[in-house]
mmCIF file of C-alpha atoms in Angstrom:
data_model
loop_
_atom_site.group_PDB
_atom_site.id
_atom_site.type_symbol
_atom_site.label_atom_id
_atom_site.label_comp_id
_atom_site.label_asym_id
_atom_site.label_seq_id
_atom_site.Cartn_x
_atom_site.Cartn_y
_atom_site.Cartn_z
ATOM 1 C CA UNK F 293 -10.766 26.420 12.118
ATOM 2 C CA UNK F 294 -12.278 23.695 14.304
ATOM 3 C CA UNK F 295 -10.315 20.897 15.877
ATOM 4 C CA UNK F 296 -11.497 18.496 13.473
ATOM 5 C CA UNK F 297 -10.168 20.288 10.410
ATOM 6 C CA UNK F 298 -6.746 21.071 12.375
ATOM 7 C CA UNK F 299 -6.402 17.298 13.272
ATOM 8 C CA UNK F 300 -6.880 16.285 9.271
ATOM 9 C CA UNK F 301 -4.339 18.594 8.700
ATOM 10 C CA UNK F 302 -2.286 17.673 11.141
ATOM 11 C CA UNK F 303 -2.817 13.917 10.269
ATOM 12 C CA UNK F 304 -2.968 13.118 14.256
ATOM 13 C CA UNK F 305 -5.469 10.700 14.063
ATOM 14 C CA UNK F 306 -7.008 8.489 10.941
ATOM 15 C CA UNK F 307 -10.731 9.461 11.499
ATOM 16 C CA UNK F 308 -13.060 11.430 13.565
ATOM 17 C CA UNK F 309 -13.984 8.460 16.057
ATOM 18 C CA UNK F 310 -10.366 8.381 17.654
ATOM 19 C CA UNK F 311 -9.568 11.644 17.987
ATOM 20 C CA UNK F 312 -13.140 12.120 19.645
ATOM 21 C CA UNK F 313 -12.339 9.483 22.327
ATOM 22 C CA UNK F 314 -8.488 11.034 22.341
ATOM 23 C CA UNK F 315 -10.680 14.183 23.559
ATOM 24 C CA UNK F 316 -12.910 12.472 25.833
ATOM 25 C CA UNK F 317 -9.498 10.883 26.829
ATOM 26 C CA UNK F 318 -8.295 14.324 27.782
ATOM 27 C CA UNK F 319 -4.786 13.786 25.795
ATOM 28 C CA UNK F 320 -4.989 15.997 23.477
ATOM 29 C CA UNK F 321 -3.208 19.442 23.763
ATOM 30 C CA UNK F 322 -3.300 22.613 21.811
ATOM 31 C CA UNK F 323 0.163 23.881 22.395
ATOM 32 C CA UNK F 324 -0.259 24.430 26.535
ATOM 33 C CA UNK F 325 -4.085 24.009 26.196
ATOM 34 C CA UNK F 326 -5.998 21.078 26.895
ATOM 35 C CA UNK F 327 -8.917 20.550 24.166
ATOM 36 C CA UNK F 328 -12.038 18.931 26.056
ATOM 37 C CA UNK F 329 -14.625 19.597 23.194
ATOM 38 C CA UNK F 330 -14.570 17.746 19.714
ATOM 39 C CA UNK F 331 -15.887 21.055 17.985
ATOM 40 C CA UNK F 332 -13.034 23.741 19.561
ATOM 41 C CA UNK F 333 -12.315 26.546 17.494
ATOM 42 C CA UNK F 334 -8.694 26.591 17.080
ATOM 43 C CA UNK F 335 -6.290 28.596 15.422
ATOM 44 C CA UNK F 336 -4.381 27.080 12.235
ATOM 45 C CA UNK F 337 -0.732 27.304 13.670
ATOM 46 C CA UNK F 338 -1.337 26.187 17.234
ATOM 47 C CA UNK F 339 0.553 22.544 17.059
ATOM 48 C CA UNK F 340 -1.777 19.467 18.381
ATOM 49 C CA UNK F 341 -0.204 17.159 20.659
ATOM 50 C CA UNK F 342 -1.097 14.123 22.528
ATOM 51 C CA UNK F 343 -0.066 13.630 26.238
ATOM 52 C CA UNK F 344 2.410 16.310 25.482
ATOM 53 C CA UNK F 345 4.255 14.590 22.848
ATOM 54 C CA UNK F 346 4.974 16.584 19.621
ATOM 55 C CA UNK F 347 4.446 14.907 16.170
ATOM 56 C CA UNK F 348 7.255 15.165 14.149
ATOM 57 C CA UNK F 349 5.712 14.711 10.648
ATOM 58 C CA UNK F 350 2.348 15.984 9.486
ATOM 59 C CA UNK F 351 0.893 12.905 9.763
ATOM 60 C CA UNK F 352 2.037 9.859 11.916
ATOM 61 C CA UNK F 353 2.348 7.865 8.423
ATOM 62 C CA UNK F 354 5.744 9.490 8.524
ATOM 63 C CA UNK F 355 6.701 7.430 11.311
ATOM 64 C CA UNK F 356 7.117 4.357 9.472
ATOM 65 C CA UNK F 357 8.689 6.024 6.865
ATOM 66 C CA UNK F 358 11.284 6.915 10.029
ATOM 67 C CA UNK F 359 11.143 3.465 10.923
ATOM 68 C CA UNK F 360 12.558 2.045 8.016
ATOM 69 C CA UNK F 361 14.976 4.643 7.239
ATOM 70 C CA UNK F 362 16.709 3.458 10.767
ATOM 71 C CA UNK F 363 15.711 -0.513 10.370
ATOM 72 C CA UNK F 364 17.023 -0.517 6.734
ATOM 73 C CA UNK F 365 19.946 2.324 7.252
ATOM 74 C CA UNK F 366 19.038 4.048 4.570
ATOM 75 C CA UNK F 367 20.486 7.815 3.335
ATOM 76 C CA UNK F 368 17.811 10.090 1.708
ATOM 77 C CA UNK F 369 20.309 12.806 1.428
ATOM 78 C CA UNK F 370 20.045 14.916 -1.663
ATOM 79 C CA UNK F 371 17.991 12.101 -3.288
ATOM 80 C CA UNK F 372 14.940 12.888 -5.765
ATOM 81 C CA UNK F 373 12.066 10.512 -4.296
ATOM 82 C CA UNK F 374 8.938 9.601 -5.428
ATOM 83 C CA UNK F 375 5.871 9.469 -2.622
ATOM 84 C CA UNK F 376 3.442 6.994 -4.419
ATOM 85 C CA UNK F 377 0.124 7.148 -2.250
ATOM 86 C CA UNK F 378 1.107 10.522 -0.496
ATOM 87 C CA UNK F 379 -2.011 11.395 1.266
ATOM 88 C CA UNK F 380 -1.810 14.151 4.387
ATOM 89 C CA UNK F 381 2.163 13.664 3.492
ATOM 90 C CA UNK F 382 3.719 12.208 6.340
ATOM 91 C CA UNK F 383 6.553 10.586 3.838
ATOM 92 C CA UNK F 384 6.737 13.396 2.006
ATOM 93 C CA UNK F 385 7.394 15.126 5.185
ATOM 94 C CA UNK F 386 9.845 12.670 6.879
ATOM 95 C CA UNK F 387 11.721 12.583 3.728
ATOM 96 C CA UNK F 388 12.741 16.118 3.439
ATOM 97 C CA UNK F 389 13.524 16.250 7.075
ATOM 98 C CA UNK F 390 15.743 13.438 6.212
ATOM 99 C CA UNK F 391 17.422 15.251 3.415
ATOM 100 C CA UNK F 392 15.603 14.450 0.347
ATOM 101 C CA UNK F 393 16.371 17.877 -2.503
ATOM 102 C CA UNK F 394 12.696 17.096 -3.799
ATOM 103 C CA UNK F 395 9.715 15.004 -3.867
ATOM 104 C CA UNK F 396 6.935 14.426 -5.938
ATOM 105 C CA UNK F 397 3.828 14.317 -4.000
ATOM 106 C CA UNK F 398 1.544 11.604 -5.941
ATOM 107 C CA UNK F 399 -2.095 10.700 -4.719
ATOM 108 C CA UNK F 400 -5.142 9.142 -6.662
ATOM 109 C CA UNK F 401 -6.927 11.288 -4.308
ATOM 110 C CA UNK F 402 -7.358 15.209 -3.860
ATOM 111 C CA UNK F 403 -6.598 18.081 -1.720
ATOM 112 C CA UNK F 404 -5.653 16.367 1.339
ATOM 113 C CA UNK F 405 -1.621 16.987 1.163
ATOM 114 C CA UNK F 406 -1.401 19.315 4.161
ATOM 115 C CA UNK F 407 -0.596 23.386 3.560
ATOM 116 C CA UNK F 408 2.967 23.310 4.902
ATOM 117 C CA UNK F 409 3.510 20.767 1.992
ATOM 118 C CA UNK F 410 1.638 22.390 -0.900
ATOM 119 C CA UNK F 411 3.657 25.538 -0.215
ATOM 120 C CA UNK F 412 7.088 23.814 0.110
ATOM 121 C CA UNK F 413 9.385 24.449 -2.738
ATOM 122 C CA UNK F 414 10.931 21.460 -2.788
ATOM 123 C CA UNK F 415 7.871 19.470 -3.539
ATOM 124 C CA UNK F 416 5.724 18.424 -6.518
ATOM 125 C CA UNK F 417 2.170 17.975 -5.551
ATOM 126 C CA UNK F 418 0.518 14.995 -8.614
ATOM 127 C CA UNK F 419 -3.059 15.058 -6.993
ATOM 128 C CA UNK F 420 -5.779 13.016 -9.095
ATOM 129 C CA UNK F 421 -3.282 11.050 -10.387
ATOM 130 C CA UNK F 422 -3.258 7.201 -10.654
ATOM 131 C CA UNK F 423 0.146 6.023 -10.544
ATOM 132 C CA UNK F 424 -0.483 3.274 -13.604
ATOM 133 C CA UNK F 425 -0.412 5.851 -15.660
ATOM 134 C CA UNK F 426 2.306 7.921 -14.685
ATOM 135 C CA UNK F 427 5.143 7.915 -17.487
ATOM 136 C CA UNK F 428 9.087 8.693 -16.912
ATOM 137 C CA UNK F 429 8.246 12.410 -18.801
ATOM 138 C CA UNK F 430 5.575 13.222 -16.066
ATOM 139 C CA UNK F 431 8.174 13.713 -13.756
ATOM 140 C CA UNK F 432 9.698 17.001 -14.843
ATOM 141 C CA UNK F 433 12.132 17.752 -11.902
ATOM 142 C CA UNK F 434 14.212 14.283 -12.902
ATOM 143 C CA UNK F 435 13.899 10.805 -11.629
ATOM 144 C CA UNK F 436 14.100 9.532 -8.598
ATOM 145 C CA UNK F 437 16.651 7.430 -6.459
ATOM 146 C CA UNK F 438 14.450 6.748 -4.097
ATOM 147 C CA UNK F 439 10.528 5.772 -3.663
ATOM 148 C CA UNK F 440 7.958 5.334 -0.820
ATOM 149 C CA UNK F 441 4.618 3.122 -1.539
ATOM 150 C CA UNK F 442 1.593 3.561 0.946
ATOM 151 C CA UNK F 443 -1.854 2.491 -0.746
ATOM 152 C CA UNK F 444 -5.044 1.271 0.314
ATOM 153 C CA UNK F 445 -7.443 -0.394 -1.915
ATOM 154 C CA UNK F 446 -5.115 -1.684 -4.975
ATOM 155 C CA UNK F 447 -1.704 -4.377 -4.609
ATOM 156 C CA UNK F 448 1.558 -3.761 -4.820
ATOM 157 C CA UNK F 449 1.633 -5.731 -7.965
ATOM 158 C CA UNK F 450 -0.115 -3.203 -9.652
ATOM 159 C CA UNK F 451 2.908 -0.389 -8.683
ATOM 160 C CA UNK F 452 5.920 -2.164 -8.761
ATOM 161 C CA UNK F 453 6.385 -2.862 -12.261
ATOM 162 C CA UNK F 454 5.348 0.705 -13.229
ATOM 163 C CA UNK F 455 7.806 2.244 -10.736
ATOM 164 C CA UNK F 456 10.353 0.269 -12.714
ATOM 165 C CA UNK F 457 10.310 2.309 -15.772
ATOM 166 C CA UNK F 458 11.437 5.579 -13.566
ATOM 167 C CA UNK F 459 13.637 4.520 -10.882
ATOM 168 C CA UNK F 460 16.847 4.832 -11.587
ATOM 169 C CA UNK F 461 19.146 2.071 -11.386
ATOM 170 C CA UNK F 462 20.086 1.498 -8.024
ATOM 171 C CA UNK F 463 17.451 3.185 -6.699
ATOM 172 C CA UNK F 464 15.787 2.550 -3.753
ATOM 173 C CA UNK F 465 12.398 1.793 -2.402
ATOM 174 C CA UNK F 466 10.152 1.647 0.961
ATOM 175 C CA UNK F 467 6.987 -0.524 0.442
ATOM 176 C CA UNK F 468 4.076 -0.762 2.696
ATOM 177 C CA UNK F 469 2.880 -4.302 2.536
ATOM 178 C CA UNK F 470 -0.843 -4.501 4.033
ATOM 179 C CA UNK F 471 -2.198 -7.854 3.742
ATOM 180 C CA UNK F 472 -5.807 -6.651 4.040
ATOM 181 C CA UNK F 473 -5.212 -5.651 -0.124
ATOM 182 C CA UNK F 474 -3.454 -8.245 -0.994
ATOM 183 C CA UNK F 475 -5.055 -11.315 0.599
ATOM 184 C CA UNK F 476 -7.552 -12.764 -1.570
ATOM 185 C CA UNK F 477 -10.740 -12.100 0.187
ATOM 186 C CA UNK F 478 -11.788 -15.253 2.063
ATOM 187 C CA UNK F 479 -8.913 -14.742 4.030
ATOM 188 C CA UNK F 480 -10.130 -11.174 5.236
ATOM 189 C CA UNK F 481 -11.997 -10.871 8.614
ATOM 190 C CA UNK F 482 -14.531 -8.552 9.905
ATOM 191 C CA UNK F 483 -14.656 -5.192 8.658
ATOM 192 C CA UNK F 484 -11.653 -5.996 6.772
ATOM 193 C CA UNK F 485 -9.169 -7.072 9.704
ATOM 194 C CA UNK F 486 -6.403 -9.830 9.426
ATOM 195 C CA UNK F 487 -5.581 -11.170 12.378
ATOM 196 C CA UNK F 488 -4.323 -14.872 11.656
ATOM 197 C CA UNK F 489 -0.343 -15.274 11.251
ATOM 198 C CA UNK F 490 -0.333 -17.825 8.959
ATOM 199 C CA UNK F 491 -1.941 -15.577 6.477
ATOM 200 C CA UNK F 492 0.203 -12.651 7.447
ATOM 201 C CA UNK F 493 3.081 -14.947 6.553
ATOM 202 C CA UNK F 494 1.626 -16.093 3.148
ATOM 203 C CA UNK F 495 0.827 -12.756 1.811
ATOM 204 C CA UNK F 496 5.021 -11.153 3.273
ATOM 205 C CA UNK F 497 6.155 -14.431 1.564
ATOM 206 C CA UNK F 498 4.454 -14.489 -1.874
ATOM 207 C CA UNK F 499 4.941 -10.351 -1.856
ATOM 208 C CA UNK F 500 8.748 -10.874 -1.448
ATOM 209 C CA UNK F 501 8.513 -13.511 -4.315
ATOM 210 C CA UNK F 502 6.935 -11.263 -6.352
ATOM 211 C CA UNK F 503 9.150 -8.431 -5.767
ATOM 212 C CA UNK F 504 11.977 -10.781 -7.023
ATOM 213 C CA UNK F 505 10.603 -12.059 -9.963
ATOM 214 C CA UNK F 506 10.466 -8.056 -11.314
ATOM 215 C CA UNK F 507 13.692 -7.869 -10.502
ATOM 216 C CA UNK F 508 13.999 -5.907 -7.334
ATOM 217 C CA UNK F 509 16.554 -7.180 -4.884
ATOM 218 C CA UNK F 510 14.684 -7.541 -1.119
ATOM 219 C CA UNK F 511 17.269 -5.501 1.071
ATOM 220 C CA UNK F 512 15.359 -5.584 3.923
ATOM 221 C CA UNK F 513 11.673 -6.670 5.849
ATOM 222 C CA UNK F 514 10.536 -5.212 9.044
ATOM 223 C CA UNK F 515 6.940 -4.606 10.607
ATOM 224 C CA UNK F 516 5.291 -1.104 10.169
ATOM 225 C CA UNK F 517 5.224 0.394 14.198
ATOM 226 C CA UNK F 518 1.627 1.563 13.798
ATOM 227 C CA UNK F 519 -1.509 -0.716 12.910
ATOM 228 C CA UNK F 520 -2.825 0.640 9.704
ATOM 229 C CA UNK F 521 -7.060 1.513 9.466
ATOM 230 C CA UNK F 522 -8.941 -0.728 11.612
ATOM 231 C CA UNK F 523 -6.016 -2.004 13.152
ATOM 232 C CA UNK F 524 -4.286 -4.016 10.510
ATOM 233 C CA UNK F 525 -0.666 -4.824 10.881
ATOM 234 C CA UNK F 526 1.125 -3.618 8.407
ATOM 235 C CA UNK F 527 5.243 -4.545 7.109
ATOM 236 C CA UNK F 528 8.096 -2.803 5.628
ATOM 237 C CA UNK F 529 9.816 -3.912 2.644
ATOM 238 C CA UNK F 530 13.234 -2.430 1.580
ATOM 239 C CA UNK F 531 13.732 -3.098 -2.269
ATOM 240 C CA UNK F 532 16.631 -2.219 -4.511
ATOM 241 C CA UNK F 533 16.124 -1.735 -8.207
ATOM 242 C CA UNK F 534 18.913 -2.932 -10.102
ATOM 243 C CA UNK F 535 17.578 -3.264 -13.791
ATOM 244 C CA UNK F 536 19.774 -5.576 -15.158
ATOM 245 C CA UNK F 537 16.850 -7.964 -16.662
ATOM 246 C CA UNK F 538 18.099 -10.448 -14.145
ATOM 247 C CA UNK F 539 15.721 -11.651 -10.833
ATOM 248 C CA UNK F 540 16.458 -10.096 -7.733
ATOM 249 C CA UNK F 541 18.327 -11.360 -4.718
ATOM 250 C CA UNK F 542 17.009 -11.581 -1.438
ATOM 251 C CA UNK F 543 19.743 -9.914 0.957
ATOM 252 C CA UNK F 544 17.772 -9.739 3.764
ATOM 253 C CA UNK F 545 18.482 -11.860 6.806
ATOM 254 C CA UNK F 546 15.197 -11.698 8.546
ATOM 255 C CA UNK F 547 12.531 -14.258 6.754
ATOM 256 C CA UNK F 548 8.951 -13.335 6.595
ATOM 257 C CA UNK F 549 7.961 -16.040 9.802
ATOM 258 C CA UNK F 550 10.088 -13.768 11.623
ATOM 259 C CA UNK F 551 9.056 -10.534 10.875
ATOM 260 C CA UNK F 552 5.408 -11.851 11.170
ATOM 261 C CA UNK F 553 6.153 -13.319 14.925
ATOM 262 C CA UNK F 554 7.691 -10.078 15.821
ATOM 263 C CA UNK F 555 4.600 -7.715 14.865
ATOM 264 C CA UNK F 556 2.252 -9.765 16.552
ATOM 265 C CA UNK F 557 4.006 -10.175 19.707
ATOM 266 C CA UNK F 558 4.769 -6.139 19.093
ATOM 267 C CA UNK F 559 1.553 -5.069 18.377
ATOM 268 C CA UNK F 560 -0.616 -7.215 20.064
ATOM 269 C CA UNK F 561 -2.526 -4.594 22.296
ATOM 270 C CA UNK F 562 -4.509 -1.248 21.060
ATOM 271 C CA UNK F 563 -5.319 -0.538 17.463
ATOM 272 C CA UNK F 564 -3.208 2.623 17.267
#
């Protein structure tokens, strides 16, 4: 297997052009070995680091998934949860090593959950599967308490009100907000980078709105720790599903200006 293929599976890096200058770099590491060529044979269970530090999850998605499990306190012990935009499965991953009993694995997308994953018992792998179109009887192992959105190309307004009709009630939820999908497109930059607060701001505030008006209470808004593709900073939403027909509550101290000033001053450097 070459180091490419290993680092997809892996989920080290989002595309070819940073974990070739990683190489170049010299920080990356198969188990003792330092990799200095991009095309490396390698074999499948050697474990990729960089600069000597292990990746917890199969992908570093699952370290915002970590991220807001410790911002928002949350307990994924023995909880059913549903991983809408799954990908390599780094919050598929992070979930069971946080205690989850099972997780459905659901991606518009194809063969790209990674082998550890596919082969785990405890997980339901929906590839090809657009999430608008999932019902409450497609999920045969029971319905979840819990559920983690990361998608690229379509809004959150699209998946929320679908993931009402299979939560159950007081379930929980982890939301990726990434402006770059949901600002209309005048206020996108070049190749499809935000970088002006004031949107930032307008698309946390009018997402939180949103999430309200379905009914969700807002628990909780943070900033994802890692720049999403292109180096997009990305935020955390912590939503509670109550479905009592009434509009949600926003318990969350922080306010969106806050959360917004934080990232940038955060994540001002590097596009990691």
């Amino acid at each position: 297997n070459s180091f490419f293929l290993t680092h997809l599976e892996q989920g080290l890096f989002d595309t070819r052009e940073k974990a070739k200058r990683a190489i170049m770099a010299g920080i990356v590491y198969a188990n003792e070995e330092r990799i200095d060529k991009p095309g490396m044979k390698i074999e499948m269970d050697k474990n990729l680091t960089i600069k000597g530090e292990v990746l917890p999850y199969v992908s570093r998605g699952g370290l915002k998934l970590e991220k807001a499990i410790q911002a928002f306190s949350l307990d994924l012990k023995d909880r059913i949860v549903l991983d809408i935009g799954a990908s390599t499965g780094g919050f598929t991953d992070c979930s069971l090593q946080k205690g989850a009993s099972f997780v459905y694995a659901l991606d518009v997308g194809y063969n790209q959950l990674a082998w550890k994953l596919r082969n785990d018992e405890r997980v339901h792998v929906m590839e090809r599967t657009n999430f608008r179109h999932v019902k409450p009887e497609d999920l045969v192992h029971g319905l979840p308490s819990f559920a983690t959105i990361d998608v690229s190309f379509i809004s959150l307004r699209l998946i929320l009100p679908v993931l009402k009709t299979m939560l159950l009630t007081g379930g929980e939820v982890v939301a990726l907000v990434k402006p770059q999908f949901e600002a209309g497109r005048e206020d996108v930059g070049k190749k499809g980078v935000i970088r002006d607060k004031r949107v930032h701001e307008r698309v946390l505030t009018e997402m939180i709105e949103f999430c309200l008006q379905e009914g969700y209470d807002v628990a909780g808004i943070d900033y994802s720790p890692i720049k999403g593709g292109e180096g997009n900073i990305e935020f955390l939403l912590n939503l509670r599903w109550q479905s009592n027909g009434e509009i949600g509550q926003k318990l969350a101290d922080d306010t969106a200006l806050e959360v917004v000033e934080k990232a940038h001053e955060q994540l001002k450097t590097g596009t990691l």
